[in-house]
mmCIF file of C-alpha atoms and ligand atoms in Angstrom:
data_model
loop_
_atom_site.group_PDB
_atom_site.id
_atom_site.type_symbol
_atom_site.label_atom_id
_atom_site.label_comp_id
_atom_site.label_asym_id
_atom_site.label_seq_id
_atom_site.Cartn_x
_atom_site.Cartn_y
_atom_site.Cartn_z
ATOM 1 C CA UNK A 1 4.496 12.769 35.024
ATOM 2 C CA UNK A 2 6.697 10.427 33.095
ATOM 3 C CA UNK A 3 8.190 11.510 29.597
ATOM 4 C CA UNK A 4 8.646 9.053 27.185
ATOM 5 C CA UNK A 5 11.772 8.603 25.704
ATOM 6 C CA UNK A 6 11.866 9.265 21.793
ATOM 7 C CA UNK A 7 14.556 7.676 19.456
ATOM 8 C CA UNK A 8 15.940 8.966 16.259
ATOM 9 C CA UNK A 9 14.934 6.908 13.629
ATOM 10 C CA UNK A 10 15.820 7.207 9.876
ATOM 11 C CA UNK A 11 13.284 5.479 7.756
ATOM 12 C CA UNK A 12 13.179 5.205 3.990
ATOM 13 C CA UNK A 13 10.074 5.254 2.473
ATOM 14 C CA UNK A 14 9.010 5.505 -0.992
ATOM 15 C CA UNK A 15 12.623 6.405 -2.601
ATOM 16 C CA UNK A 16 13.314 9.424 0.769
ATOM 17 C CA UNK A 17 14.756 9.209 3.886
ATOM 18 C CA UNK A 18 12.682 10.557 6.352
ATOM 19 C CA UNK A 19 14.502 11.611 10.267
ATOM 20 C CA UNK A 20 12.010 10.896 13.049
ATOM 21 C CA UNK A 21 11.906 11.112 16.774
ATOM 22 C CA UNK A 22 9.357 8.756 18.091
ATOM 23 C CA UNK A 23 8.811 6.764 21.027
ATOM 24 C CA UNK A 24 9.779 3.406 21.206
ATOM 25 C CA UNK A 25 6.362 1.925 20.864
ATOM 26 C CA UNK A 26 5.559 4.354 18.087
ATOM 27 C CA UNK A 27 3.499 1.824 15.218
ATOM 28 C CA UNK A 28 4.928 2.467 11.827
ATOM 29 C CA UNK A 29 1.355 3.396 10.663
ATOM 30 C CA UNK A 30 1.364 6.232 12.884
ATOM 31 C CA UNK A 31 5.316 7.121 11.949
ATOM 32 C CA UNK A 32 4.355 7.288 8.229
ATOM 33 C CA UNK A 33 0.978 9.341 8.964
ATOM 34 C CA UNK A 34 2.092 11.821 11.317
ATOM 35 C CA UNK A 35 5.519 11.783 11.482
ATOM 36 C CA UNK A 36 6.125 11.671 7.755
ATOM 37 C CA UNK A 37 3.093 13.312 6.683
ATOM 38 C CA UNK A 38 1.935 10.703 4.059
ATOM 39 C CA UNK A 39 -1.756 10.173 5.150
ATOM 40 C CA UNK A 40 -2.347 7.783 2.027
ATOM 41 C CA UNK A 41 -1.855 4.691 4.247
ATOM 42 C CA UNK A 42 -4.760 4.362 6.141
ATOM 43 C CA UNK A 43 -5.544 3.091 9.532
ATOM 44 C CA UNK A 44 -9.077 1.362 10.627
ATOM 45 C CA UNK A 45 -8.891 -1.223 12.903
ATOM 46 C CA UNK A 46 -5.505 -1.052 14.236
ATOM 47 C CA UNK A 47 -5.285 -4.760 14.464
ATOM 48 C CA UNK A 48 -4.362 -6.220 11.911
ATOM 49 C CA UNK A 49 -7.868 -6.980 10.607
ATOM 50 C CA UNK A 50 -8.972 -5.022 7.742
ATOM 51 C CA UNK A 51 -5.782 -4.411 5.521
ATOM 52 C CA UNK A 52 -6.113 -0.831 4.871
ATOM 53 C CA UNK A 53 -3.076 0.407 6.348
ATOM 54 C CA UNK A 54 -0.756 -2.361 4.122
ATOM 55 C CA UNK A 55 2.446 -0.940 3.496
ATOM 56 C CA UNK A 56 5.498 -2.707 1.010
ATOM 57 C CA UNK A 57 8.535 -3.782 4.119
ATOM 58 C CA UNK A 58 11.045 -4.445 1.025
ATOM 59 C CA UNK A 59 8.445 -5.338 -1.079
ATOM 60 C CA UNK A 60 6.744 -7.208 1.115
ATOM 61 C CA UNK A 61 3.030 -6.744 1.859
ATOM 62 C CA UNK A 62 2.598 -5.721 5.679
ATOM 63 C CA UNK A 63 0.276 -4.643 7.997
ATOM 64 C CA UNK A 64 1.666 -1.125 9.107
ATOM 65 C CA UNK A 65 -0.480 -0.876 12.353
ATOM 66 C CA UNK A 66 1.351 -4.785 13.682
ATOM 67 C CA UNK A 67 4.884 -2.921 13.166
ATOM 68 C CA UNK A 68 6.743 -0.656 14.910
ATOM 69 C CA UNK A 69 8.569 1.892 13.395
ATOM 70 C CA UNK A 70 12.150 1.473 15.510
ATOM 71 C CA UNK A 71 11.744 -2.283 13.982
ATOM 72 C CA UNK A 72 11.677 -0.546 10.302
ATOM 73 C CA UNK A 73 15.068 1.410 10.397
ATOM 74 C CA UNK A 74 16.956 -1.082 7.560
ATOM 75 C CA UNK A 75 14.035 -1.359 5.456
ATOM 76 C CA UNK A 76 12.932 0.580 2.073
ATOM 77 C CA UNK A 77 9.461 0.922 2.627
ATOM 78 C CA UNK A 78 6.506 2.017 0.061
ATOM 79 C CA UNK A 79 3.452 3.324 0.624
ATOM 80 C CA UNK A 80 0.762 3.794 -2.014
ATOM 81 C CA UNK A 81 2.484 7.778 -2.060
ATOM 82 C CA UNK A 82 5.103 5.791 -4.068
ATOM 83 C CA UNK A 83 3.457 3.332 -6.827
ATOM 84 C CA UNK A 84 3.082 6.240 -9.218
ATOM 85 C CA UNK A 85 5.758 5.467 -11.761
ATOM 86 C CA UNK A 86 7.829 8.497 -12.638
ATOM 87 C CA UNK A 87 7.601 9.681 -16.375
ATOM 88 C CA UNK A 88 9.135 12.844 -16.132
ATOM 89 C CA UNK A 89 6.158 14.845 -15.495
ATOM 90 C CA UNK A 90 5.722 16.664 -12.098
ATOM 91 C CA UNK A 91 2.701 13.988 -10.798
ATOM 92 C CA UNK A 92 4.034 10.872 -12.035
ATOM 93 C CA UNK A 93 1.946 7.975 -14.080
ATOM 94 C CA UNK A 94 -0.304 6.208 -12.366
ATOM 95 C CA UNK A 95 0.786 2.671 -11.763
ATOM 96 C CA UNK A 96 -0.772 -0.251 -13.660
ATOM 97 C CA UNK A 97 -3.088 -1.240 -10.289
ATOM 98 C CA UNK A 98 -3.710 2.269 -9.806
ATOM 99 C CA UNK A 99 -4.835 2.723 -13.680
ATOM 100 C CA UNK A 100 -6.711 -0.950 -13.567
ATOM 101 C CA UNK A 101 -8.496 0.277 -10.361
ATOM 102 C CA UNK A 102 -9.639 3.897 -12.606
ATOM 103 C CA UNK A 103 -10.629 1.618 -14.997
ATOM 104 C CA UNK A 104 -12.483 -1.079 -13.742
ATOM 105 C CA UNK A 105 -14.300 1.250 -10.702
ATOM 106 C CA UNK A 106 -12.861 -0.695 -7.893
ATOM 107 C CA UNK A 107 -13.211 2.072 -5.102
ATOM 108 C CA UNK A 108 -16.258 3.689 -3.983
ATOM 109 C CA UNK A 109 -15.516 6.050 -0.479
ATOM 110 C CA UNK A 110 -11.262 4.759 -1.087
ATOM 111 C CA UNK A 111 -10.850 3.892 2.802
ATOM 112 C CA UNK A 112 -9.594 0.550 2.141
ATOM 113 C CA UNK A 113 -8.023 1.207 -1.189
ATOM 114 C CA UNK A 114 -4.458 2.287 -0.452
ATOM 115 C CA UNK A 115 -4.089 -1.643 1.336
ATOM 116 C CA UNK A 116 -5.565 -2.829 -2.124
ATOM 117 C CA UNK A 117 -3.178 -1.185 -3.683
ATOM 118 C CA UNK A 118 -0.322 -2.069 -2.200
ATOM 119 C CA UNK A 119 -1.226 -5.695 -1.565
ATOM 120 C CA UNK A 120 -2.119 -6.510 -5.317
ATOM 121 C CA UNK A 121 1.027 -4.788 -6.561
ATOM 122 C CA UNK A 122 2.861 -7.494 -4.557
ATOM 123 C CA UNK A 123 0.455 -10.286 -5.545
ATOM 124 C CA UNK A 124 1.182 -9.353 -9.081
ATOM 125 C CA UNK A 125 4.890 -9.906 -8.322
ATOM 126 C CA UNK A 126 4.275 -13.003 -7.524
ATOM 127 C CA UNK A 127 1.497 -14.083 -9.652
ATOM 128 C CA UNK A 128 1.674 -11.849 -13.121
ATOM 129 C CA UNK A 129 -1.380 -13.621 -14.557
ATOM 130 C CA UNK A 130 -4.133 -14.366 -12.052
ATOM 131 C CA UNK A 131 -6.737 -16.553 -12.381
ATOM 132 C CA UNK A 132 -10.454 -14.866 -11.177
ATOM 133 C CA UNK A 133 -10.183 -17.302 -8.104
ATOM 134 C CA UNK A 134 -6.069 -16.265 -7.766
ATOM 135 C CA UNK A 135 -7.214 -12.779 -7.515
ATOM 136 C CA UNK A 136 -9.861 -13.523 -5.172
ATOM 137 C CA UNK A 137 -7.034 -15.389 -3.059
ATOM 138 C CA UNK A 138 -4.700 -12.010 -3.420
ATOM 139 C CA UNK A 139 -6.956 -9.408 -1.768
ATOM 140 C CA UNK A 140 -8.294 -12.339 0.558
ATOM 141 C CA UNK A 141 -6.572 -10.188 3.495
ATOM 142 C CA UNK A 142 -8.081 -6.818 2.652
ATOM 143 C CA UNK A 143 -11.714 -5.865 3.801
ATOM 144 C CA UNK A 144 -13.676 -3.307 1.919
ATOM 145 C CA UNK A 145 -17.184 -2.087 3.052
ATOM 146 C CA UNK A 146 -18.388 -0.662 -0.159
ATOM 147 C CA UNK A 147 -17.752 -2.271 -3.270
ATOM 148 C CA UNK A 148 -18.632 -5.920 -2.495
ATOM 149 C CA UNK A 149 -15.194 -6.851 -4.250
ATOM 150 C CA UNK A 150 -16.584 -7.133 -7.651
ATOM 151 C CA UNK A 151 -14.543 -4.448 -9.160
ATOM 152 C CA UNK A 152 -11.941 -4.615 -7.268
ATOM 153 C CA UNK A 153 -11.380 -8.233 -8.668
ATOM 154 C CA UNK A 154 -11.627 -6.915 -12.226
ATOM 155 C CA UNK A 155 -9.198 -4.314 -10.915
ATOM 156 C CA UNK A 156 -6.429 -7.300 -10.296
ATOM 157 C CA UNK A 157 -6.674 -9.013 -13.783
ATOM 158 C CA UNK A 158 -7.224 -5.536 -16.006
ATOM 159 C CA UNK A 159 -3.813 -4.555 -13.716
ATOM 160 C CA UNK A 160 -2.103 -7.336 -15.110
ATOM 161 C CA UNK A 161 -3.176 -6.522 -18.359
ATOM 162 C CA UNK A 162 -1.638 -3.712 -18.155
ATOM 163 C CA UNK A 163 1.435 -4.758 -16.687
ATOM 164 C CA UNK A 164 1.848 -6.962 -19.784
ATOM 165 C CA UNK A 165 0.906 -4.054 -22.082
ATOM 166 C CA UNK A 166 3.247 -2.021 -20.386
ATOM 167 C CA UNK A 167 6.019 -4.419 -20.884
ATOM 168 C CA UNK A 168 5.308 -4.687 -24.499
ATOM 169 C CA UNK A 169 5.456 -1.211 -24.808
ATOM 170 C CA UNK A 170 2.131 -0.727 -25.613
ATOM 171 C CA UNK A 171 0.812 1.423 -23.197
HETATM 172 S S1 FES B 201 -5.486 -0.835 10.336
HETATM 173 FE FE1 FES B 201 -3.921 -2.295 10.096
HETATM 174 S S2 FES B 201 -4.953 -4.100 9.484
HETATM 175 FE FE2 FES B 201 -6.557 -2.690 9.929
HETATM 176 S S1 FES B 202 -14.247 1.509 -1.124
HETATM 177 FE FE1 FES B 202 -15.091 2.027 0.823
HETATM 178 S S2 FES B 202 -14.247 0.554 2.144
HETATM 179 FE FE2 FES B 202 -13.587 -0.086 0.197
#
């Protein structure tokens, strides 16, 4: 029987370094999950299909299951453990996606909802004030099996709503 070698890793994710031994083919999906311990970033089809397990590589939108974690040593990572914006209360505020999707009911079971949640917080980045067919194009990548996207696309433009609100100080 052959052991596999494991490497020490350091990885920062969501604001913490976290110290890992894993092997070298060890995916970064799997290094967050069970190394780690933060189970928000979810894993379905493991190849690069669906979306679900979309992580932020230095605020980057990637697909956590096509990475490994040995290639993710140099990079500040967040997972959807880490949008919650810190207002000096013990659990955080929930970020403006996070809020929009409360609002607008744009989960139903939540499988897929940690990748939407990651990958529109980038998209907003980039594109603050979506069109309907912009935010369409934004969660283009991500597959959900419940909702039939109809909320979740309210979700992106009540998000950046609230991103402007927040700015303003309004909310
Ligand atoms: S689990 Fe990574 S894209 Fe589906
Ligand atoms: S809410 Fe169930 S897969 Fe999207």
């Amino acid at each position: 029987m052959t052991t596999e070698q494991l490497h020490d890793v350091r990885l920062h994710v969501n604001g913490s370094v976290h110290e890992v031994q894993v092997p070298a083919r060890r995916l970064l999906s799997d290094a967050l999950r069970h190394d780690c311990g933060l189970t928000g970033t979810h894993v379905g089809c493991e190849h690069g299909v669906c979306g679900a397990c979309t992580v932020l590589v230095d605020g980057t939108p990637m697909r956590s299951c096509l990475m490994l974690a040995v290639s993710a040593v140099d990079a500040e990572i967040t997972t959807v453990e880490g949008l919650t914006e810190d207002d000096g209360t013990a659990q955080g505020r929930l970020s403006p996606v996070q809020q929009a999707f409360s609002d607008c009911h744009g989960l139903q079971c939540g499988f897929c909802t940690p990748g939407f949640l990651t990958t529109i917080t980038a998209g907003l980045r980039e594109t603050p004030d979506p069109t309907e067919d912009e935010a369409r194009e934004m969660i283009a990548g991500n597959l959900c099996r419940c909702t039939g996207y109809q909320n979740i696309v309210k979700s992106v433009l009540r998000a950046s709503e609230i991103v402007a609100e927040r700015e303003r100080g309004e909310a």
